[in-house]
XYZ file of C-alpha atoms in Angstrom:
641
model
C -24.587 32.784 6.544
C -24.668 36.001 4.537
C -27.224 36.753 1.852
C -24.753 36.635 -0.871
C -23.804 33.041 0.067
C -27.498 32.131 0.221
C -28.121 33.240 -3.422
C -25.243 31.006 -4.627
C -26.996 27.881 -3.273
C -29.797 26.394 -5.199
C -33.016 26.918 -2.980
C -34.475 23.994 -1.230
C -38.077 24.784 -2.151
C -36.994 24.984 -5.861
C -35.883 21.448 -6.030
C -38.395 19.478 -8.194
C -39.637 16.111 -6.757
C -37.581 14.096 -4.232
C -40.337 14.438 -1.721
C -39.105 11.552 0.490
C -35.608 13.001 0.682
C -36.852 16.427 1.381
C -39.116 14.991 4.292
C -36.118 13.048 5.811
C -33.955 16.094 5.868
C -36.675 18.352 7.312
C -37.412 15.626 10.049
C -33.791 15.621 11.291
C -33.763 19.419 11.054
C -36.650 19.394 13.585
C -35.222 16.604 15.742
C -31.372 15.951 15.239
C -31.749 13.041 17.707
C -33.255 10.954 14.808
C -29.630 10.276 13.969
C -28.999 11.584 10.476
C -29.929 10.752 6.831
C -28.295 8.689 4.136
C -29.106 9.499 0.440
C -28.480 6.648 -1.871
C -28.610 6.984 -5.608
C -27.061 7.310 -9.022
C -24.924 10.048 -9.934
C -26.542 13.274 -11.067
C -29.709 12.807 -9.138
C -29.445 15.789 -6.961
C -28.242 14.389 -3.642
C -25.472 17.054 -2.964
C -27.866 19.847 -4.113
C -30.427 18.699 -1.522
C -28.178 18.746 1.403
C -26.384 22.126 0.427
C -29.880 23.627 -0.096
C -30.849 22.547 3.384
C -28.589 25.214 4.840
C -30.815 27.960 3.580
C -33.787 26.696 5.668
C -32.062 25.872 8.881
C -33.038 28.213 11.777
C -30.662 30.085 14.064
C -29.277 28.623 17.304
C -27.918 30.262 20.498
C -24.269 29.629 21.148
C -21.527 30.872 23.593
C -20.146 33.806 21.638
C -16.532 33.674 22.482
C -15.860 30.033 21.929
C -15.575 28.056 18.662
C -17.543 24.862 19.724
C -21.146 26.070 19.286
C -21.785 25.281 22.916
C -25.312 25.710 24.218
C -25.375 28.642 26.682
C -28.584 27.396 28.262
C -27.700 23.641 28.755
C -24.512 22.718 30.767
C -24.690 19.181 29.324
C -24.025 20.696 25.888
C -20.909 22.613 26.920
C -17.220 22.105 26.303
C -14.796 21.655 29.293
C -13.908 25.388 29.184
C -17.474 26.679 29.016
C -18.674 24.265 31.732
C -15.889 25.498 34.161
C -16.996 28.990 33.487
C -20.669 28.074 34.189
C -19.651 26.354 37.356
C -17.902 29.546 38.616
C -21.086 31.444 38.058
C -19.794 33.403 35.127
C -22.397 34.772 32.803
C -21.657 33.325 29.369
C -21.865 35.769 26.400
C -24.726 34.547 23.925
C -24.859 34.952 20.215
C -27.177 33.684 17.529
C -25.728 31.778 14.661
C -27.410 29.966 11.742
C -27.109 26.183 11.778
C -24.316 25.207 9.386
C -23.730 22.446 6.789
C -20.067 21.436 7.246
C -18.557 19.396 4.480
C -16.271 16.528 5.274
C -13.862 16.038 2.419
C -12.618 12.455 1.655
C -9.096 13.564 1.837
C -9.462 14.894 5.407
C -6.593 13.991 7.916
C -7.285 12.789 11.438
C -5.895 16.052 12.919
C -8.228 18.192 10.773
C -11.203 15.975 11.935
C -10.760 15.898 15.668
C -8.476 18.957 16.315
C -4.838 19.399 17.019
C -2.132 21.715 18.470
C -2.511 25.302 17.641
C 0.867 25.776 15.861
C 0.677 29.522 15.316
C 0.083 30.102 19.114
C 2.895 27.771 19.996
C 5.312 29.499 17.663
C 4.497 33.127 19.051
C 3.807 32.354 22.699
C 5.342 28.944 23.381
C 1.988 27.719 24.976
C 0.167 24.556 24.197
C -3.229 25.459 22.873
C -5.990 23.606 20.852
C -6.882 24.306 17.306
C -10.553 22.933 16.795
C -11.298 20.454 14.058
C -14.241 19.741 11.734
C -16.213 17.937 14.613
C -16.042 21.208 16.641
C -17.339 23.160 13.622
C -20.238 20.676 13.165
C -21.478 20.677 16.636
C -25.244 21.448 16.714
C -25.115 21.693 12.875
C -25.035 19.286 9.915
C -21.972 17.192 9.031
C -22.218 16.256 5.358
C -20.100 13.478 3.738
C -20.391 13.297 -0.020
C -19.519 9.597 -1.105
C -19.506 8.457 2.404
C -18.857 4.832 1.316
C -15.436 5.864 0.084
C -14.307 7.329 3.501
C -10.963 5.906 4.926
C -11.489 3.379 7.689
C -9.551 5.097 10.385
C -11.391 8.388 9.745
C -14.792 6.652 9.738
C -13.849 4.950 13.084
C -13.074 8.336 14.684
C -16.236 9.889 13.326
C -18.400 6.987 14.617
C -16.997 7.257 18.081
C -17.898 10.968 18.295
C -21.295 10.453 16.686
C -22.047 7.588 19.136
C -21.032 9.369 22.307
C -22.026 12.898 21.199
C -18.576 14.140 22.372
C -15.065 14.417 20.901
C -12.186 13.752 23.154
C -8.780 15.235 22.149
C -5.527 13.694 23.530
C -2.625 15.444 21.818
C 0.999 15.926 23.290
C -0.081 16.614 26.875
C -3.342 18.411 26.076
C -6.516 16.722 26.969
C -9.804 18.372 26.052
C -13.397 17.382 25.459
C -16.159 19.287 23.615
C -19.693 18.354 22.438
C -20.011 16.850 18.937
C -23.829 16.589 18.436
C -24.325 16.900 14.677
C -26.889 15.820 12.231
C -24.884 13.307 10.125
C -25.892 13.463 6.405
C -24.270 11.311 3.864
C -24.751 10.549 0.174
C -23.384 7.694 -1.831
C -23.540 5.927 -5.263
C -24.157 2.187 -4.569
C -22.179 1.360 -7.799
C -18.983 2.605 -6.127
C -19.163 0.218 -3.220
C -21.141 -0.756 -0.208
C -21.242 1.012 3.142
C -19.864 -0.609 6.236
C -22.788 -1.857 8.520
C -21.468 0.153 11.422
C -21.791 3.280 9.616
C -25.126 2.373 7.952
C -26.737 1.798 11.396
C -25.854 5.305 12.587
C -28.133 6.809 9.964
C -31.494 7.126 11.417
C -33.139 7.479 7.981
C -32.194 6.211 4.543
C -33.698 7.327 1.331
C -33.231 6.033 -2.241
C -32.758 9.023 -4.501
C -33.503 8.582 -8.260
C -34.040 10.783 -11.190
C -37.760 11.351 -12.082
C -38.942 9.486 -15.158
C -41.796 11.782 -15.850
C -40.755 13.991 -19.000
C -42.634 17.060 -17.534
C -40.617 16.885 -14.350
C -37.407 16.498 -16.197
C -38.179 19.524 -18.375
C -38.911 21.587 -15.300
C -35.685 20.579 -13.634
C -33.674 21.720 -16.759
C -35.593 25.035 -16.951
C -34.973 25.861 -13.196
C -31.261 24.929 -13.266
C -30.792 27.103 -16.412
C -32.577 29.984 -14.789
C -30.407 29.597 -11.634
C -27.214 29.652 -13.701
C -28.176 32.632 -15.643
C -29.058 34.869 -12.652
C -28.574 33.172 -9.318
C -29.573 36.322 -7.295
C -32.929 36.847 -9.063
C -33.682 33.141 -8.836
C -33.149 33.125 -5.125
C -35.332 36.205 -4.614
C -38.087 34.312 -6.469
C -38.085 31.634 -3.903
C -37.087 33.663 -0.841
C -40.510 33.803 0.693
C -40.979 30.079 0.336
C -37.596 29.531 2.043
C -38.574 31.689 4.904
C -41.934 29.808 5.369
C -39.930 26.516 5.518
C -37.535 27.961 8.171
C -40.666 29.206 10.207
C -42.219 25.669 9.738
C -39.157 24.073 11.244
C -39.102 26.487 14.128
C -42.755 25.922 15.002
C -42.307 22.171 14.605
C -39.468 22.291 17.143
C -41.819 24.058 19.551
C -44.646 21.613 19.040
C -42.401 18.486 19.052
C -42.146 17.954 22.954
C -45.937 17.852 23.152
C -46.535 15.489 20.279
C -47.993 12.103 21.525
C -48.392 8.643 20.012
C -51.021 6.063 20.997
C -50.186 2.633 22.438
C -52.041 1.119 19.578
C -49.625 2.583 17.060
C -46.670 1.704 19.262
C -47.820 -1.930 19.449
C -48.424 -1.976 15.726
C -44.915 -0.619 14.945
C -43.299 -3.229 17.446
C -45.160 -6.015 15.819
C -44.259 -4.952 12.418
C -40.445 -4.690 13.344
C -40.442 -8.209 14.864
C -42.296 -9.659 11.803
C -39.555 -8.097 9.541
C -36.824 -9.769 11.694
C -35.139 -6.450 12.589
C -32.915 -6.898 15.651
C -31.730 -3.429 16.402
C -33.596 -1.243 18.847
C -32.684 1.813 16.835
C -35.448 0.850 14.375
C -38.297 1.613 16.726
C -36.569 4.634 18.324
C -35.822 6.288 14.916
C -39.312 5.538 13.635
C -41.098 7.004 16.564
C -38.909 10.131 16.599
C -39.538 10.592 12.770
C -43.266 10.002 13.027
C -43.505 12.748 15.843
C -41.376 15.042 13.609
C -43.738 14.467 10.596
C -46.800 15.248 12.941
C -44.981 18.455 14.252
C -44.149 19.595 10.733
C -47.901 19.341 9.862
C -48.764 21.283 13.075
C -50.395 18.396 14.800
C -49.848 17.022 18.418
C -50.877 13.465 17.784
C -49.156 10.955 15.485
C -51.565 9.364 12.920
C -51.284 5.954 11.122
C -50.223 7.851 7.987
C -47.356 9.653 9.920
C -46.171 6.216 11.223
C -46.258 4.598 7.710
C -44.128 7.446 6.232
C -41.702 7.228 9.159
C -41.397 3.490 8.623
C -40.570 3.987 4.997
C -37.631 6.194 6.027
C -36.361 4.382 9.066
C -36.686 0.713 8.436
C -35.585 -0.430 4.839
C -31.852 -0.099 5.477
C -32.125 -2.305 8.674
C -33.771 -5.264 7.036
C -30.614 -7.196 6.496
C -29.029 -9.120 9.196
C -25.737 -9.514 7.292
C -24.293 -8.203 4.029
C -25.854 -9.253 0.785
C -28.812 -10.843 2.492
C -31.974 -10.355 0.388
C -34.234 -8.303 2.682
C -38.014 -9.086 3.123
C -40.367 -6.912 1.280
C -41.503 -3.726 3.291
C -45.239 -3.555 3.554
C -47.345 -0.884 5.517
C -48.598 -2.082 8.884
C -51.895 -3.820 8.819
C -54.501 -5.023 11.398
C -53.602 -8.252 13.156
C -56.316 -10.428 11.391
C -55.096 -9.271 7.891
C -51.538 -9.885 8.857
C -52.406 -13.459 9.952
C -54.197 -14.118 6.607
C -51.237 -12.737 4.717
C -48.813 -14.796 6.702
C -50.722 -18.012 5.918
C -50.804 -17.134 2.239
C -47.055 -16.351 2.314
C -46.534 -19.802 3.711
C -48.511 -21.366 0.940
C -46.441 -19.426 -1.621
C -43.212 -20.463 0.059
C -44.305 -24.100 -0.144
C -45.020 -23.756 -3.814
C -41.608 -22.135 -4.369
C -39.861 -24.996 -2.670
C -41.712 -27.374 -4.935
C -40.540 -25.474 -7.934
C -36.972 -25.491 -6.669
C -37.048 -29.334 -6.172
C -38.428 -29.784 -9.716
C -35.764 -27.531 -11.114
C -32.974 -29.708 -9.281
C -34.399 -32.955 -10.692
C -34.459 -31.464 -14.123
C -30.858 -30.259 -13.810
C -29.673 -33.717 -12.441
C -31.246 -35.479 -15.461
C -29.656 -32.900 -17.917
C -26.183 -33.283 -16.289
C -25.797 -37.005 -17.102
C -23.345 -37.296 -19.974
C -23.594 -33.623 -21.075
C -20.098 -32.293 -20.422
C -20.174 -29.826 -23.168
C -23.798 -28.681 -22.879
C -24.156 -25.404 -21.111
C -26.341 -25.500 -17.992
C -26.997 -23.070 -15.062
C -26.470 -24.264 -11.528
C -27.245 -22.206 -8.520
C -24.802 -21.875 -5.654
C -24.935 -24.656 -3.124
C -25.691 -23.749 0.587
C -25.533 -27.306 1.774
C -21.790 -27.582 2.249
C -20.852 -23.851 2.660
C -20.946 -23.783 6.418
C -18.476 -26.735 6.583
C -16.154 -24.997 4.002
C -16.423 -21.643 5.754
C -15.520 -23.097 9.217
C -12.444 -24.782 7.842
C -11.013 -22.112 5.644
C -12.359 -18.821 7.006
C -12.449 -19.324 10.762
C -9.354 -17.382 11.500
C -6.855 -19.467 9.475
C -6.443 -17.563 6.300
C -7.249 -14.170 7.682
C -5.811 -14.423 11.117
C -4.146 -11.312 12.512
C -6.600 -8.833 10.820
C -8.591 -7.277 13.773
C -10.240 -4.728 11.679
C -11.569 -4.335 8.194
C -8.204 -3.471 6.902
C -6.802 -6.336 4.766
C -3.097 -5.203 4.487
C -1.508 -2.384 6.419
C 1.819 -0.720 5.368
C 4.091 1.658 6.978
C 4.330 5.182 5.041
C 6.606 7.902 5.700
C 5.948 11.606 4.716
C 2.584 10.569 3.244
C -0.599 12.216 4.746
C -2.767 9.183 4.908
C -3.146 6.658 7.873
C -2.777 6.668 11.599
C 0.356 8.646 12.902
C 2.674 6.258 14.879
C 5.997 8.002 14.954
C 8.160 10.789 13.210
C 11.476 11.028 11.497
C 13.639 13.488 9.882
C 12.657 14.138 6.014
C 14.327 11.797 3.548
C 15.976 13.442 0.437
C 14.640 16.784 1.337
C 11.093 15.892 0.389
C 8.579 17.394 2.914
C 4.849 16.496 2.529
C 3.483 15.361 5.852
C 5.049 17.737 8.464
C 4.718 16.880 12.246
C 4.453 20.426 13.424
C 4.359 19.629 17.072
C 7.537 17.485 17.110
C 9.241 19.842 14.888
C 8.569 22.616 17.343
C 9.875 20.362 20.134
C 13.142 19.741 18.339
C 13.543 23.380 17.717
C 13.110 24.139 21.402
C 15.705 21.323 22.106
C 18.064 23.018 19.690
C 17.982 26.136 21.921
C 15.264 28.243 20.001
C 12.817 30.258 22.146
C 9.453 31.894 21.048
C 8.681 33.354 18.635
C 10.127 30.280 16.960
C 11.315 30.115 13.254
C 11.714 26.552 12.047
C 14.447 25.695 9.595
C 15.187 22.298 7.779
C 17.143 20.924 10.693
C 14.055 21.309 12.878
C 11.506 19.782 10.529
C 10.066 16.242 11.333
C 7.668 14.208 9.116
C 5.189 11.695 10.372
C 5.363 7.918 10.092
C 1.951 6.372 9.678
C 0.134 2.986 9.343
C -2.015 3.049 6.212
C -4.287 0.481 4.548
C -2.727 -0.764 1.368
C -5.116 -0.984 -1.665
C -6.006 -4.549 -2.331
C -7.525 -6.430 -5.296
C -9.160 -9.824 -4.870
C -9.578 -11.754 -8.100
C -11.915 -14.660 -8.245
C -11.076 -17.323 -10.912
C -14.194 -19.483 -11.332
C -13.744 -22.689 -13.426
C -17.139 -23.165 -15.006
C -16.290 -25.894 -17.483
C -18.341 -28.953 -18.236
C -16.239 -31.280 -15.776
C -17.420 -28.914 -12.917
C -21.021 -30.110 -13.573
C -20.003 -33.605 -12.285
C -21.561 -34.104 -8.762
C -22.548 -30.454 -9.042
C -19.085 -29.171 -8.266
C -20.015 -25.814 -9.846
C -22.719 -25.226 -7.154
C -20.148 -25.636 -4.363
C -17.740 -23.528 -6.343
C -20.211 -20.656 -6.699
C -21.036 -20.918 -3.005
C -17.467 -20.504 -2.106
C -17.149 -17.581 -4.558
C -20.009 -15.823 -2.817
C -18.445 -16.302 0.589
C -15.291 -14.758 -0.674
C -17.237 -11.742 -1.920
C -18.580 -11.282 1.388
C -15.153 -11.504 2.978
C -13.852 -8.976 0.314
C -16.579 -6.680 1.268
C -15.703 -6.686 5.012
C -12.075 -6.037 4.007
C -13.153 -3.172 1.616
C -11.117 -4.798 -1.176
C -11.827 -4.288 -4.915
C -13.195 -7.405 -6.522
C -12.812 -8.889 -10.041
C -14.271 -12.087 -11.617
C -12.576 -14.141 -14.202
C -14.538 -17.110 -15.540
C -12.792 -20.194 -17.417
C -15.260 -21.864 -19.756
C -15.021 -22.831 -23.449
C -11.876 -21.973 -25.415
C -10.832 -18.793 -23.583
C -11.274 -17.320 -20.029
C -13.119 -14.058 -19.823
C -13.016 -11.125 -17.381
C -16.683 -11.059 -16.421
C -16.383 -8.247 -13.878
C -13.357 -5.842 -13.962
C -12.099 -4.447 -10.680
C -14.880 -2.852 -8.682
C -16.340 -2.320 -5.343
C -19.943 -2.993 -6.562
C -20.027 -6.381 -4.747
C -23.750 -6.951 -5.838
C -22.675 -6.991 -9.428
C -20.040 -9.715 -8.672
C -22.473 -11.810 -6.858
C -25.201 -11.504 -9.569
C -22.543 -12.550 -12.276
C -21.447 -15.557 -10.180
C -25.057 -16.707 -9.897
C -25.758 -16.386 -13.691
C -22.586 -18.018 -14.996
C -23.472 -20.927 -17.199
C -21.576 -24.258 -16.944
C -20.338 -26.298 -19.867
C -17.547 -26.702 -22.480
C -13.809 -27.039 -22.173
C -11.356 -25.882 -19.353
C -9.051 -22.921 -20.464
C -7.147 -22.824 -17.201
C -3.986 -21.322 -18.897
C -6.101 -18.557 -20.163
C -7.595 -17.861 -16.758
C -4.108 -17.603 -15.222
C -2.872 -15.300 -18.100
C -5.847 -13.005 -17.666
C -5.072 -12.869 -13.896
C -1.466 -11.798 -14.729
C -2.656 -9.114 -17.221
C -5.117 -7.781 -14.573
C -2.525 -7.645 -11.825
C -0.097 -5.698 -14.135
C -2.749 -3.246 -15.249
C -3.762 -2.470 -11.530
C -0.123 -1.996 -10.532
C 0.408 0.431 -13.396
C -2.218 2.573 -11.754
C -0.816 2.069 -8.146
C 2.450 0.202 -7.435
C 1.450 -0.485 -3.794
C -1.714 -2.504 -4.647
C -1.670 -6.090 -3.264
C -3.289 -8.750 -5.497
C -4.840 -11.849 -3.989
C -6.290 -14.414 -6.335
C -8.810 -17.281 -5.488
C -8.986 -20.103 -8.030
C -11.902 -22.396 -7.601
C -11.493 -25.325 -9.836
C -11.134 -29.236 -10.148
C -7.691 -28.709 -11.573
C -8.295 -30.047 -14.948
C -7.251 -28.181 -18.211
C -7.639 -29.212 -21.864
C -7.196 -25.867 -23.912
C -3.683 -24.563 -24.553
C -3.254 -20.875 -24.776
C -0.211 -20.408 -27.049
C -0.175 -23.827 -28.731
C 2.395 -25.164 -26.261
C 1.872 -28.214 -24.010
C -0.602 -27.198 -21.289
C 1.780 -28.339 -18.484
C 4.564 -26.023 -19.695
C 2.200 -23.084 -20.074
C 0.817 -23.501 -16.496
C 4.288 -23.853 -15.081
C 5.603 -20.654 -16.796
C 2.331 -18.717 -15.716
C 2.736 -20.127 -12.193
C 6.375 -18.828 -12.047
C 5.205 -15.480 -13.415
C 2.550 -15.055 -10.778
C 4.956 -15.843 -7.982
C 7.520 -13.468 -9.335
C 4.843 -10.716 -9.568
C 3.944 -11.446 -5.864
C 0.315 -12.423 -6.706
C -0.857 -14.391 -3.679
C -2.795 -17.513 -4.944
C -5.267 -19.645 -3.088
C -6.793 -22.710 -4.748
C -10.034 -24.350 -3.784
C -9.837 -27.885 -5.179
C -13.551 -28.987 -5.799
C -12.489 -32.657 -6.244
C -12.685 -33.057 -2.483
C -10.480 -35.243 -0.274
C -11.286 -38.454 -2.018
C -9.321 -39.957 -5.016
C -10.588 -38.484 -8.280
C -9.547 -39.914 -11.592
C -7.866 -37.626 -14.173
C -4.941 -35.296 -14.237
C -5.122 -32.180 -11.977
C -2.765 -29.214 -12.115
C -3.489 -28.090 -8.571
C -0.256 -29.828 -7.198
C 1.709 -28.031 -9.872
C 0.217 -24.599 -8.865
C 0.897 -25.525 -5.151
C 4.632 -26.400 -5.913
C 5.514 -23.686 -8.477
C 3.351 -20.665 -7.571
C 3.378 -21.416 -3.778
C -0.453 -21.573 -3.746
C -2.351 -22.525 -0.690
C -4.645 -25.415 -1.478
C -7.947 -26.236 0.311
C -9.802 -29.428 -0.465
C -13.565 -28.974 -0.626
């Protein structure tokens, strides 16, 4: 990296605050085997600035000079196939020094650009098959940075995870088979409001840090001053911090030298293992990442023995994101490790607190039951019921409704001449529109048409790719929270079903929306979002009582579906209505049955897939229900719960 490029990047040492994030990044710079860093936080908190600034303080590495894969000339286990063959022949590999790089992975990246593909230019000129390296080759022995990692396409994330797990990238393309090392520091940043991260990717990050803007006025003023100074004169600003940047680089180099000699006592190892077990963390990556981080912290401080303070700091970085067994589980509170006697005392105290909490819950349930008798129009708040959810889940979610979806993709579609998805075939371009050219097969067709190198392609030779891509999906939850749902605590079961649906939507990476039917009109409580936590919180807080505006709920669903399809015609809308099927509020002054019939026909015509969870159960329930009408007219799937 040249000096001019350096000056255009905000210096690492000039960043105010964010000490945890800085420490995490320095630790993985010292020991890349920690497994990477995830920076989570709101927009505008300096996540991207931190990562790009890291490039200034990364030290140089030795690489094989005449190959693009940053192979380690001193270690045959970190060489690509070609370099290893040369090493085996006894050839002396040319050595060059290069600075470790921060390579950006754009969200729009194609699979060919990520893993590598055929070198089209060489094929055109020489007629020989050769490899053009991808981003994984550029990132080897450097930093691979993914901004908004939670928005990355599934098929790109899967390929990335394979390479990150194995440390190797294997390329199989049109008769070429090649393997090169892909040992990079994975650094990601994300805003949790824009959606959760898949557990498979989350566990790949050794460390996770919550990044937030400082709430100290003095610190915020200092941030503004430094940013303004940098924008006015970047070169002078960089020179001001140049000596501190060099000290940081020297500190990393020295820490790398010390690292192999750093030791940790058996007592601290035992303390860590007991803490991990007490927290219920199942993955062994927890201890491994924590130990490596603690040693890196000790090395950064010039010490050869890990202290309790080092271990505590490492645990704060390596454990919090591993506390959940499953999505949306509330994790236990993280506490620093303590001596065993104190831990036992705290455990007993925690048990007493848990007992008191249960007593409070039983008292609250009794109060709700007494209030619910004869109070159909009085608003109450019921919690979701866990008692019957396993039975409901096993009947309605155990492969029946979602059978055929092996991955997190909800709906797959075939796209032609569109650069998103997994390539499965190729075709001639339709209507002369060319966007997603399959260069290799275009060249093959040119050769079959009698052309020889150097090859010049014309329109008759061009072929475009056919891909399988994930269709955008919207799941709309329609929750009936009227007074009749308080009978036999139907609303508690309904909320439990809604929460299970949110978890399923999270796995499928679908957008979620929540419509609540209560009172005189239904209301969109949560517009389409991937912030699943917000949907869960709204479901739990919805009060129960009042009349049943079922027509209004279906009308809002229709409007929502139309709005989303105006943004993207390919969006698939699935609606889940959780209700006892009663309705007593007309929307347009017509008879309710006529309104619901018309709306059901419109939903079917708009191809909105409707599933109804009938909370009346399988027994006979008095009163009119419109569930059979929705089943007949809208083609809804109905489940009795």
